[in-house]
Coordinates of C-alpha atoms in Angstrom, one line a residue:
X1 CA 0.0 0.0 0.0
X2 CA 1.5 3.3 -1.0
X3 CA 1.0 6.7 0.5
X4 CA 2.6 10.1 0.4
X5 CA 2.6 13.0 2.9
X6 CA 3.1 16.5 1.7
X7 CA 5.7 17.9 4.1
X8 CA 7.7 20.3 2.0
X9 CA 7.3 23.6 3.9
X10 CA 10.4 25.4 2.6
X11 CA 10.1 29.1 2.1
X12 CA 10.2 28.8 -1.7
X13 CA 7.7 26.0 -1.6
X14 CA 5.2 27.9 0.5
X15 CA 5.5 30.9 -1.8
X16 CA 4.9 28.8 -4.9
X17 CA 1.9 27.1 -3.2
X18 CA 0.4 30.5 -2.3
X19 CA 1.0 31.8 -5.8
X20 CA -1.2 29.0 -7.3
X21 CA -3.7 29.4 -4.5
X22 CA -4.1 33.1 -5.5
X23 CA -4.3 32.1 -9.2
X24 CA -7.5 30.2 -8.6
X25 CA -8.8 32.1 -5.6
X26 CA -7.7 35.8 -5.4
X27 CA -9.3 36.1 -2.0
X28 CA -6.2 34.3 -0.7
X29 CA -3.9 37.2 -1.7
X30 CA -3.4 38.3 1.9
X31 CA -1.8 34.9 2.7
X32 CA 0.6 35.4 -0.2
X33 CA 1.4 38.9 0.9
X34 CA 2.3 37.7 4.4
X35 CA 4.7 35.0 3.1
X36 CA 6.2 37.3 0.4
X37 CA 6.7 40.0 3.0
X38 CA 9.0 37.6 4.9
X39 CA 11.0 37.2 1.7
X40 CA 11.3 40.9 0.8
X41 CA 11.8 42.4 4.3
X42 CA 15.5 41.6 4.3
X43 CA 16.0 43.6 1.1
X44 CA 14.8 46.7 2.9
X45 CA 17.3 46.1 5.7
X46 CA 20.2 46.1 3.3
X47 CA 19.7 49.7 2.3
X48 CA 18.0 52.0 -0.1
X49 CA 19.3 50.5 -3.4
X50 CA 16.7 49.4 -5.9
X51 CA 16.9 45.6 -6.2
X52 CA 15.3 43.3 -8.6
X53 CA 14.4 39.9 -7.2
X54 CA 15.4 37.3 -9.9
X55 CA 14.9 33.6 -9.3
X56 CA 12.6 30.9 -10.6
X57 CA 9.8 32.2 -8.4
X58 CA 9.2 34.9 -11.0
X59 CA 8.1 32.3 -13.6
X60 CA 5.5 31.1 -11.1
X61 CA 4.2 34.7 -10.7
X62 CA 4.1 35.0 -14.4
X63 CA 2.0 31.9 -14.7
X64 CA -0.3 33.2 -12.0
X65 CA -0.9 36.2 -14.2
X66 CA -1.8 33.9 -17.1
X67 CA -4.4 32.0 -15.1
X68 CA -5.8 35.2 -13.6
X69 CA -6.5 36.3 -17.2
X70 CA -8.7 33.2 -17.6
X71 CA -11.0 34.5 -14.8
X72 CA -12.7 36.7 -17.4
X73 CA -14.0 39.2 -14.8
X74 CA -16.3 36.7 -13.1
X75 CA -18.8 38.1 -10.7
X76 CA -17.4 36.2 -7.7
X77 CA -14.9 33.5 -6.9
X78 CA -16.7 32.2 -3.9
X79 CA -18.7 29.0 -4.1
X80 CA -21.0 27.9 -1.3
X81 CA -21.4 24.1 -1.5
X82 CA -22.9 21.8 1.0
X83 CA -21.2 18.5 1.5
X84 CA -24.3 16.5 2.1
X85 CA -25.7 13.1 1.3
X86 CA -25.8 13.9 -2.4
X87 CA -22.2 14.9 -2.6
X88 CA -19.9 13.1 -5.0
X89 CA -16.8 13.7 -2.9
X90 CA -16.3 11.5 0.1
X91 CA -16.1 13.8 3.1
X92 CA -16.1 13.4 6.8
X93 CA -15.3 15.5 9.9
X94 CA -13.2 14.0 12.7
X95 CA -12.7 15.4 16.2
X96 CA -9.4 15.5 18.1
X97 CA -10.4 12.3 19.9
X98 CA -10.6 10.6 16.4
X99 CA -14.4 10.3 16.5
X100 CA -16.4 10.8 13.4
X101 CA -18.7 13.8 13.9
X102 CA -20.3 13.9 10.4
X103 CA -19.9 12.1 7.1
X104 CA -21.8 11.9 3.8
X105 CA -23.0 8.9 1.9
X106 CA -20.0 8.7 -0.4
X107 CA -17.7 8.4 2.7
X108 CA -20.0 5.8 4.2
X109 CA -19.6 3.7 1.1
X110 CA -15.9 4.2 0.5
X111 CA -14.8 3.8 4.1
X112 CA -17.5 1.5 5.5
X113 CA -18.1 4.0 8.3
X114 CA -21.0 5.6 10.1
X115 CA -21.4 8.6 12.4
X116 CA -19.9 8.4 15.9
X117 CA -17.5 5.6 14.8
X118 CA -13.9 6.0 15.7
X119 CA -11.6 6.6 12.8
X120 CA -9.7 3.4 13.5
X121 CA -12.9 1.6 12.3
X122 CA -11.8 2.4 8.8
X123 CA -11.2 -0.7 6.7
X124 CA -7.6 -1.7 7.4
X125 CA -6.9 -2.7 3.8
X126 CA -7.6 0.9 2.6
X127 CA -5.1 2.8 4.6
X128 CA -2.7 2.4 7.5
X129 CA -4.6 3.3 10.6
X130 CA -1.5 4.7 12.2
X131 CA -0.7 6.8 9.2
X132 CA -4.2 8.3 9.0
X133 CA -4.3 8.9 12.8
X134 CA -1.0 10.7 12.7
X135 CA -2.1 12.8 9.7
X136 CA -5.3 13.8 11.5
X137 CA -3.6 14.8 14.7
X138 CA -1.0 16.8 12.7
X139 CA -3.7 18.6 10.7
X140 CA -5.7 19.5 13.8
X141 CA -2.6 21.1 15.4
X142 CA -2.0 23.3 12.3
X143 CA -3.8 26.6 11.6
X144 CA -7.2 26.2 9.8
X145 CA -6.8 26.2 6.1
X146 CA -3.3 24.7 5.9
X147 CA -3.9 21.3 4.3
X148 CA -2.0 18.0 4.4
X149 CA -2.3 15.3 1.7
X150 CA -2.3 11.6 1.7
X151 CA -2.9 9.2 -1.1
X152 CA -3.8 5.6 -0.8
X153 CA -4.7 2.7 -3.0
X154 CA -8.1 1.1 -3.1
X155 CA -8.4 -2.6 -2.8
X156 CA -7.9 -4.6 -5.9
X157 CA -6.9 -1.5 -7.9
X158 CA -3.7 0.1 -9.2
X159 CA -5.3 3.5 -8.7
X160 CA -4.7 5.8 -5.8
X161 CA -7.2 8.2 -4.2
X162 CA -6.0 11.6 -2.9
X163 CA -7.1 12.6 0.5
X164 CA -6.9 16.2 1.8
X165 CA -6.9 16.7 5.6
X166 CA -7.2 20.1 7.2
X167 CA -8.2 21.7 10.5
X168 CA -11.5 23.6 10.6
X169 CA -13.0 26.0 13.1
X170 CA -16.5 27.4 13.8
X171 CA -17.6 30.2 11.6
X172 CA -20.9 30.8 13.5
X173 CA -21.8 28.9 16.6
X174 CA -25.4 30.0 16.4
X175 CA -25.9 28.4 13.0
X176 CA -23.7 25.4 13.7
X177 CA -21.8 26.0 10.5
X178 CA -18.1 25.1 10.0
X179 CA -16.0 26.5 7.1
X180 CA -12.9 25.9 5.2
X181 CA -11.1 27.9 2.5
X182 CA -10.8 25.7 -0.6
X183 CA -9.2 26.7 -3.9
X184 CA -12.6 27.8 -5.0
X185 CA -13.7 29.7 -2.0
X186 CA -15.8 28.8 1.1
X187 CA -17.4 25.4 1.6
X188 CA -19.6 25.1 4.6
X189 CA -20.7 22.0 6.4
X190 CA -23.5 21.9 9.0
X191 CA -22.7 19.6 11.9
X192 CA -23.6 19.1 15.5
X193 CA -21.8 21.7 17.6
X194 CA -18.7 20.3 19.3
X195 CA -17.9 20.5 22.9
X196 CA -16.1 23.6 24.1
X197 CA -12.6 24.1 22.6
X198 CA -12.9 20.9 20.6
X199 CA -10.8 20.8 17.5
X200 CA -11.9 19.2 14.2
X201 CA -10.4 18.0 11.0
X202 CA -12.1 17.8 7.6
X203 CA -11.1 14.9 5.4
X204 CA -12.1 15.0 1.7
X205 CA -11.2 12.5 -1.0
X206 CA -10.9 13.5 -4.6
X207 CA -12.3 11.7 -7.6
X208 CA -11.0 13.6 -10.6
X209 CA -12.8 14.4 -13.9
X210 CA -10.1 15.4 -16.3
X211 CA -11.4 17.8 -19.0
X212 CA -9.8 18.4 -22.4
X213 CA -9.7 22.1 -21.6
X214 CA -7.5 21.4 -18.6
X215 CA -5.0 19.6 -20.8
X216 CA -4.7 22.7 -23.0
X217 CA -4.4 25.0 -20.0
X218 CA -1.6 23.1 -18.3
X219 CA 0.2 22.5 -21.6
X220 CA 0.3 26.2 -22.4
X221 CA 1.1 27.3 -18.9
X222 CA 4.2 25.1 -18.6
X223 CA 5.1 24.6 -22.2
X224 CA 4.6 20.8 -22.0
X225 CA 4.4 18.2 -24.7
X226 CA 1.2 16.2 -25.1
X227 CA 2.9 13.1 -23.7
X228 CA 4.0 15.0 -20.6
X229 CA 0.4 16.3 -20.1
X230 CA -0.8 12.7 -20.2
X231 CA 1.8 11.6 -17.6
X232 CA 0.7 14.4 -15.3
X233 CA -2.9 13.3 -15.8
X234 CA -2.0 9.8 -14.8
X235 CA -0.2 10.8 -11.7
X236 CA -2.9 13.2 -10.7
X237 CA -5.6 10.6 -11.2
X238 CA -3.6 8.3 -8.9
X239 CA -2.0 5.8 -11.2
X240 CA 1.4 4.4 -10.5
X241 CA 4.5 4.9 -12.7
X242 CA 4.3 1.2 -13.6
X243 CA 0.6 1.4 -14.7
X244 CA 1.3 4.6 -16.6
X245 CA 4.3 3.0 -18.4
X246 CA 2.1 -0.1 -19.2
X247 CA -0.7 2.0 -20.6
X248 CA 1.6 4.1 -22.7
X249 CA 3.7 1.2 -24.0
X250 CA 6.9 2.6 -22.4
X251 CA 9.4 1.5 -19.8
X252 CA 9.3 2.7 -16.3
X253 CA 12.7 4.3 -16.9
X254 CA 11.3 6.3 -19.8
X255 CA 8.4 7.5 -17.7
X256 CA 10.7 8.5 -14.9
X257 CA 12.9 10.5 -17.3
X258 CA 9.8 12.3 -18.6
X259 CA 8.7 13.1 -15.0
X260 CA 12.1 14.6 -14.4
X261 CA 11.6 16.8 -17.5
X262 CA 8.2 17.8 -16.1
X263 CA 9.7 18.7 -12.8
X264 CA 12.1 21.0 -14.6
X265 CA 9.5 22.7 -16.6
X266 CA 7.0 23.1 -13.8
X267 CA 9.8 23.9 -11.3
X268 CA 8.4 21.4 -8.9
X269 CA 10.5 18.9 -6.9
X270 CA 8.2 16.0 -6.1
X271 CA 5.2 14.2 -7.4
X272 CA 3.2 15.5 -4.5
X273 CA 4.0 19.2 -5.3
X274 CA 3.2 18.5 -9.0
X275 CA -0.1 16.9 -8.1
X276 CA -1.0 19.7 -5.8
X277 CA -0.5 22.3 -8.5
X278 CA -2.3 20.2 -11.0
X279 CA -5.3 19.8 -8.8
X280 CA -5.5 23.5 -8.1
X281 CA -5.3 24.4 -11.7
X282 CA -7.9 21.8 -12.6
X283 CA -10.3 23.4 -10.1
X284 CA -9.6 26.8 -11.5
X285 CA -10.3 25.7 -15.1
X286 CA -13.5 23.9 -14.2
X287 CA -14.7 26.9 -12.2
X288 CA -13.9 29.6 -14.8
X289 CA -15.6 27.6 -17.5
X290 CA -18.8 27.5 -15.4
X291 CA -18.5 31.2 -14.5
X292 CA -17.9 32.3 -18.1
X293 CA -21.3 30.9 -19.2
X294 CA -23.2 32.8 -16.5
X295 CA -24.7 36.2 -17.3
X296 CA -22.9 39.2 -15.7
X297 CA -24.6 41.7 -13.5
X298 CA -25.0 45.3 -14.6
X299 CA -22.3 47.8 -13.6
X300 CA -23.1 49.6 -10.4
X301 CA -25.1 52.8 -10.9
X302 CA -25.0 55.4 -8.2
X303 CA -28.5 56.4 -6.9
X304 CA -27.7 60.0 -5.7
X305 CA -24.6 61.1 -7.6
X306 CA -25.1 62.5 -11.1
X307 CA -23.8 60.3 -13.9
X308 CA -20.1 60.5 -14.6
X309 CA -19.7 62.4 -17.9
X310 CA -16.4 62.0 -19.6
X311 CA -15.0 64.7 -21.8
X312 CA -12.3 63.9 -24.3
X313 CA -9.5 65.9 -25.9
X314 CA -7.4 64.5 -28.8
X315 CA -3.7 63.9 -28.3
X316 CA -0.9 63.1 -30.7
X317 CA -1.1 59.7 -32.5
X318 CA -4.9 59.7 -32.2
X319 CA -4.5 59.0 -28.5
X320 CA -7.6 59.7 -26.3
X321 CA -7.3 61.6 -23.1
X322 CA -10.4 61.8 -20.9
X323 CA -11.3 64.1 -18.0
X324 CA -14.4 65.0 -16.0
X325 CA -15.7 68.2 -14.6
X326 CA -17.0 68.5 -11.0
X327 CA -18.9 71.6 -10.0
X328 CA -19.6 74.7 -12.1
X329 CA -18.4 74.3 -15.7
X330 CA -17.9 78.1 -15.9
X331 CA -16.4 78.4 -12.4
X332 CA -12.9 79.2 -11.3
X333 CA -10.6 76.2 -12.1
X334 CA -8.7 73.7 -9.9
X335 CA -6.9 70.6 -11.2
X336 CA -7.6 67.5 -9.1
X337 CA -5.1 64.6 -9.3
X338 CA -7.2 61.8 -7.7
X339 CA -4.5 59.1 -7.2
X340 CA -4.2 55.7 -8.7
X341 CA -7.2 54.2 -6.8
X342 CA -9.5 56.0 -9.2
X343 CA -11.2 58.2 -6.5
X344 CA -12.3 60.8 -9.1
X345 CA -15.7 61.5 -7.6
X346 CA -16.7 63.2 -4.3
X347 CA -19.8 62.8 -2.2
X348 CA -22.9 64.2 -3.8
X349 CA -23.2 66.9 -1.1
X350 CA -19.6 67.9 -1.7
X351 CA -20.1 68.2 -5.5
X352 CA -23.2 70.2 -5.0
X353 CA -21.5 72.7 -2.7
X354 CA -18.5 73.0 -5.1
X355 CA -20.9 74.0 -7.8
X356 CA -22.7 76.4 -5.6
X357 CA -19.3 78.1 -4.7
X358 CA -18.6 78.6 -8.4
X359 CA -15.6 76.2 -8.5
X360 CA -14.7 74.1 -11.5
X361 CA -12.7 71.0 -10.6
X362 CA -11.0 69.4 -13.6
X363 CA -10.1 65.7 -13.1
X364 CA -7.7 64.3 -15.7
X365 CA -7.9 60.6 -16.4
X366 CA -4.4 59.5 -17.2
X367 CA -3.6 57.0 -20.0
X368 CA -4.4 53.4 -19.0
X369 CA -7.2 54.4 -16.6
X370 CA -10.8 54.2 -17.8
X371 CA -11.0 54.8 -21.6
X372 CA -7.9 57.0 -21.8
X373 CA -5.4 55.4 -24.1
X374 CA -2.4 53.8 -22.4
X375 CA 0.9 55.6 -22.9
X376 CA 3.6 53.9 -24.9
X377 CA 6.3 52.1 -23.0
X378 CA 9.2 53.7 -24.8
X379 CA 8.6 57.3 -23.7
X380 CA 9.4 59.5 -20.8
X381 CA 6.2 58.8 -18.8
X382 CA 6.2 61.9 -16.5
X383 CA 7.0 64.2 -19.3
X384 CA 4.1 62.9 -21.4
X385 CA 1.8 63.1 -18.4
X386 CA 2.8 66.7 -17.9
X387 CA 2.3 67.5 -21.6
X388 CA -1.2 66.0 -21.3
X389 CA -2.0 68.1 -18.3
X390 CA -0.7 71.3 -19.9
X391 CA -2.8 70.5 -23.0
X392 CA -5.8 70.2 -20.8
X393 CA -5.2 73.6 -19.3
X394 CA -4.7 75.1 -22.7
X395 CA -7.9 73.5 -23.9
X396 CA -9.8 75.5 -21.3
X397 CA -7.6 78.6 -21.7
X398 CA -6.3 78.4 -18.1
X399 CA -3.1 80.3 -17.6
X400 CA -2.6 78.9 -14.1
X401 CA -4.4 77.2 -11.2
X402 CA -4.0 75.2 -8.0
X403 CA -3.7 71.4 -7.8
X404 CA -5.5 69.3 -5.2
X405 CA -3.7 65.9 -5.1
X406 CA -4.4 62.6 -3.3
X407 CA -1.9 60.0 -2.1
X408 CA 0.9 59.2 -4.5
X409 CA -0.3 61.8 -7.0
X410 CA 1.5 64.4 -4.9
X411 CA 4.6 63.1 -6.8
X412 CA 3.0 63.9 -10.2
X413 CA 1.8 67.3 -8.9
X414 CA 5.2 68.1 -7.6
X415 CA 7.0 67.3 -10.9
X416 CA 4.5 69.3 -12.9
X417 CA 4.8 72.3 -10.6
X418 CA 8.6 72.1 -10.6
X419 CA 8.9 71.9 -14.4
X420 CA 6.2 74.5 -15.1
X421 CA 6.0 76.8 -12.0
X422 CA 4.2 79.6 -13.8
X423 CA 1.2 77.3 -14.5
X424 CA 0.7 76.1 -10.9
X425 CA -0.3 78.5 -8.1
X426 CA -0.3 76.0 -5.2
X427 CA -0.4 72.3 -4.3
X428 CA -3.0 71.2 -1.7
X429 CA -1.9 67.6 -1.0
X430 CA -4.4 65.2 0.7
X431 CA -2.8 62.3 2.5
X432 CA 0.4 62.7 0.4
X433 CA 3.0 60.0 0.0
X434 CA 6.2 61.9 0.7
X435 CA 9.7 60.9 -0.6
X436 CA 11.0 58.0 1.6
X437 CA 14.6 57.9 2.7
X438 CA 14.8 55.3 5.4
X439 CA 13.7 51.7 5.7
X440 CA 11.8 52.4 8.9
X441 CA 9.3 54.5 7.0
X442 CA 8.4 51.3 5.0
X443 CA 8.2 49.1 8.1
X444 CA 5.8 51.4 9.8
X445 CA 3.2 51.3 7.0
X446 CA 0.1 49.2 7.2
X447 CA 0.5 45.9 5.3
X448 CA -1.3 46.8 2.1
X449 CA 0.6 50.1 1.6
X450 CA 3.9 48.4 2.3
X451 CA 2.9 45.6 0.0
X452 CA 2.6 48.0 -3.0
X453 CA 5.2 50.6 -2.2
X454 CA 8.0 48.3 -0.9
X455 CA 7.5 45.7 -3.7
X456 CA 7.6 48.6 -6.3
X457 CA 11.0 49.5 -5.0
X458 CA 12.5 46.1 -4.1
X459 CA 10.7 43.6 -6.4
X460 CA 9.5 45.5 -9.4
X461 CA 9.4 42.5 -11.7
X462 CA 7.0 40.7 -9.3
X463 CA 4.8 43.7 -8.5
X464 CA 2.6 43.6 -11.7
X465 CA 1.5 40.1 -10.9
X466 CA 0.8 40.9 -7.3
X467 CA -1.2 44.0 -8.3
X468 CA -3.2 41.9 -10.9
X469 CA -4.1 39.5 -8.1
X470 CA -5.1 42.4 -5.9
X471 CA -7.4 43.7 -8.5
X472 CA -9.0 40.3 -9.0
X473 CA -9.3 40.1 -5.2
X474 CA -11.4 43.3 -5.3
X475 CA -13.7 41.6 -7.9
X476 CA -13.7 38.5 -5.8
X477 CA -14.7 39.9 -2.4
X478 CA -16.6 43.0 -3.6
X479 CA -15.8 46.6 -3.2
X480 CA -16.8 46.9 0.4
X481 CA -14.7 43.9 1.4
X482 CA -11.7 45.3 -0.6
X483 CA -12.1 48.8 1.0
X484 CA -12.1 47.1 4.4
X485 CA -9.0 45.2 3.6
X486 CA -7.2 48.3 2.4
X487 CA -8.4 50.7 5.1
X488 CA -9.2 48.4 8.0
X489 CA -6.1 49.5 10.0
X490 CA -7.5 53.1 10.2
X491 CA -10.7 53.4 12.2
X492 CA -11.1 56.9 10.8
X493 CA -11.1 55.6 7.2
X494 CA -13.5 52.8 8.1
X495 CA -15.9 55.4 9.6
X496 CA -15.5 57.5 6.5
X497 CA -16.3 54.9 3.9
X498 CA -19.1 53.6 6.1
X499 CA -21.0 56.9 5.2
X500 CA -23.3 55.9 2.3
X501 CA -22.7 58.9 0.1
X502 CA -18.9 58.6 0.6
X503 CA -18.8 54.9 -0.3
X504 CA -21.1 55.7 -3.3
X505 CA -18.6 58.3 -4.5
X506 CA -15.6 56.0 -4.0
X507 CA -17.2 53.1 -5.9
X508 CA -18.6 55.2 -8.7
X509 CA -15.2 56.9 -9.4
X510 CA -13.2 53.7 -9.0
X511 CA -14.8 52.3 -12.2
X512 CA -11.9 53.8 -14.1
X513 CA -9.6 51.5 -12.2
X514 CA -11.8 48.4 -11.6
X515 CA -15.0 47.2 -13.1
X516 CA -16.5 43.9 -14.4
X517 CA -15.1 44.6 -17.8
X518 CA -11.8 46.4 -17.1
X519 CA -8.9 46.7 -14.6
X520 CA -6.1 49.3 -14.7
X521 CA -3.5 46.9 -13.1
X522 CA -0.9 47.6 -15.8
X523 CA -0.8 51.4 -15.4
X524 CA -1.2 51.1 -11.6
X525 CA 1.9 48.9 -11.5
X526 CA 3.8 51.1 -14.0
X527 CA 3.2 54.2 -11.9
X528 CA 4.0 52.5 -8.6
X529 CA 7.3 51.3 -10.0
X530 CA 8.2 54.7 -11.5
X531 CA 7.3 56.4 -8.2
X532 CA 9.6 54.1 -6.3
X533 CA 12.5 54.4 -8.8
X534 CA 12.4 58.2 -9.3
X535 CA 14.1 60.3 -6.7
X536 CA 12.0 63.5 -6.8
X537 CA 13.4 65.2 -3.7
X538 CA 15.1 67.8 -5.9
X539 CA 11.8 68.7 -7.6
X540 CA 10.0 69.0 -4.2
X541 CA 12.8 71.1 -2.7
X542 CA 12.7 73.4 -5.8
X543 CA 9.2 74.5 -4.8
X544 CA 10.4 76.1 -1.6
X545 CA 9.8 79.8 -1.6
X546 CA 8.2 79.6 -5.1
X547 CA 5.0 77.6 -4.9
X548 CA 3.0 77.1 -1.7
X549 CA 2.7 73.4 -0.7
X550 CA 0.1 72.4 1.9
X551 CA -0.1 68.8 3.2
X552 CA -3.4 67.8 4.8
X553 CA -2.5 64.7 6.9
X554 CA -4.7 62.6 9.2
X555 CA -3.7 61.5 12.7
X556 CA -4.9 58.0 11.9
X557 CA -3.0 57.4 8.6
X558 CA -2.0 53.7 7.9
X559 CA 0.6 55.0 5.3
X560 CA 2.1 57.8 7.4
X561 CA 2.0 56.9 11.1
X562 CA 2.9 59.5 13.7
X563 CA 6.6 58.8 13.8
X564 CA 7.0 59.1 10.0
X565 CA 4.9 62.2 10.0
X566 CA 7.2 63.8 12.6
X567 CA 10.2 63.0 10.4
X568 CA 8.5 64.5 7.3
X569 CA 7.7 67.7 9.2
X570 CA 11.3 68.1 10.4
X571 CA 12.8 67.5 6.9
X572 CA 10.3 69.6 5.0
X573 CA 9.7 72.3 7.5
X574 CA 8.8 74.8 4.8
X575 CA 5.7 72.7 3.9
X576 CA 2.5 73.8 5.7
X577 CA 1.3 70.7 7.4
X578 CA -2.4 70.6 8.4
X579 CA -3.0 67.8 10.8
X580 CA -6.6 66.7 11.0
X581 CA -8.1 64.6 13.8
X582 CA -10.2 61.5 13.0
X583 CA -8.8 61.2 9.5
X584 CA -6.6 58.8 7.6
X585 CA -6.0 58.2 3.9
X586 CA -9.5 59.3 3.0
X587 CA -9.0 62.7 4.5
X588 CA -10.4 64.5 1.5
X589 CA -13.7 62.6 1.8
X590 CA -13.8 63.2 5.5
X591 CA -12.8 66.9 5.6
X592 CA -13.8 68.1 2.1
X593 CA -15.5 71.2 3.4
X594 CA -12.3 72.4 5.1
X595 CA -10.0 71.5 2.2
X596 CA -12.3 73.0 -0.5
X597 CA -12.7 76.2 1.6
X598 CA -8.9 76.4 2.0
X599 CA -8.3 75.9 -1.7
X600 CA -10.4 79.0 -2.5
X601 CA -7.4 81.1 -1.3
X602 CA -5.7 80.1 -4.6
X603 CA -8.6 80.5 -7.0
X604 CA -8.0 82.8 -10.0

């Protein structure tokens, strides 16, 4: 009787495993972020030099991007499935005392078990009792969601069955529901509530249905031959090397040679790792095929904000540049650089007041966001962006005006003002990302900001794939869940986007970054990397005594905590810092009245 246990928990193996977890279920991105942070943190300790991270892990990130592209903007990646008496997978739940708490009909038939049996009642010929008991105890002691694998051979068969064992914990004691994260989302199982502090393990067996579409997917992802795909299929379905060789009319030595070639192409090191990746990708292919055939919901339409009307001006080479107008079309102008999260709209009450005050806020939509054409790769990006903004001012016959910027767009506002000081009267920066000069300023950031900014600087080749996964995560868990993930470390931000009209504005504007039909992950990554690579301290310092710079900062900022804010104020003591209570990164949405009123000092 053969069996394998998946014990490879090396750092690289864990990263690769999480990469493929995210490829089929973007909601697991946070797990990858945590493991990847352990890898990238030492790079920050070494110093400020920009470092590319080059190893075979990059190829796995690249494949993750290919499989994410297959998701085709599905509505949700979460599947709720009951493992009940009609289930085709044999599944059972075992307590820490090895007693069966629940099982389905498939498990009853396969294992000859019934509820309340001890696990050692399993038919001895199927699997070593000692092996199974050790695996269950090991799984129960691990964090929920971290699986182990066994495989065993059925009686009178050359075929193996794969068994997944993982710890589970209560999701909701009131409804007596237990949950696990699977490659396709959440599966829930209703069972009798356990005794207090009782730990449980879920055991699921897999009977595989190999689809032709999966052969094509795995062949293209790893550049495999048709013969190699068939060998992976045999291993994944549980056949021995001997039986695969017999079926293919080849020697066992030939099959082993082909398996070594497969290991090299897939960058795996064992049959167990290869099988795990294959199973995950099979699940993803099956899921996306089903989702692709389902009708998509309509794009969100705001109930109180006026529709977003995009205006277009032509640019060289027939390139399209969009913008929107907030407020009075004939009012006094302000440029608004909204940041790369696409927060181009303001709450309905704010937009109404801006119009009443006779203010015209012009919001450019940079290339790659919304329907503005992406800028070519072989150009000076910042220079072209500046040229676009100047063309927009010229289009409206605006000699000069102030800029309101958000987040990392303070960088773009600074470079524009430094290169064309006669056109910019002031910069009013809301929650600005200032130039960073020490590793501690990275370390203090909340996880998600550090995830983007630090990877842009220290692992720029990897960042586009991480960002793509992050955008699919937003589609997967919904906008509110994504906002909570990004801003959850700031209670002030959570309170801000909990206001209905604020959340409405954020989601409405963010369509230029993320919608069911479009994501701006390419330009988001490009700008994040350029921001990290460019040292724009000289441009910022050149504004001293020339152009007023005001920084509105929140006391509860997850990107610029108090110690970093103190350092910024000391280094840039000529900038007028406005510290606002009960505010974080969404300071403009929280204190728009104060900021708009202040900006009126620079209207022309």
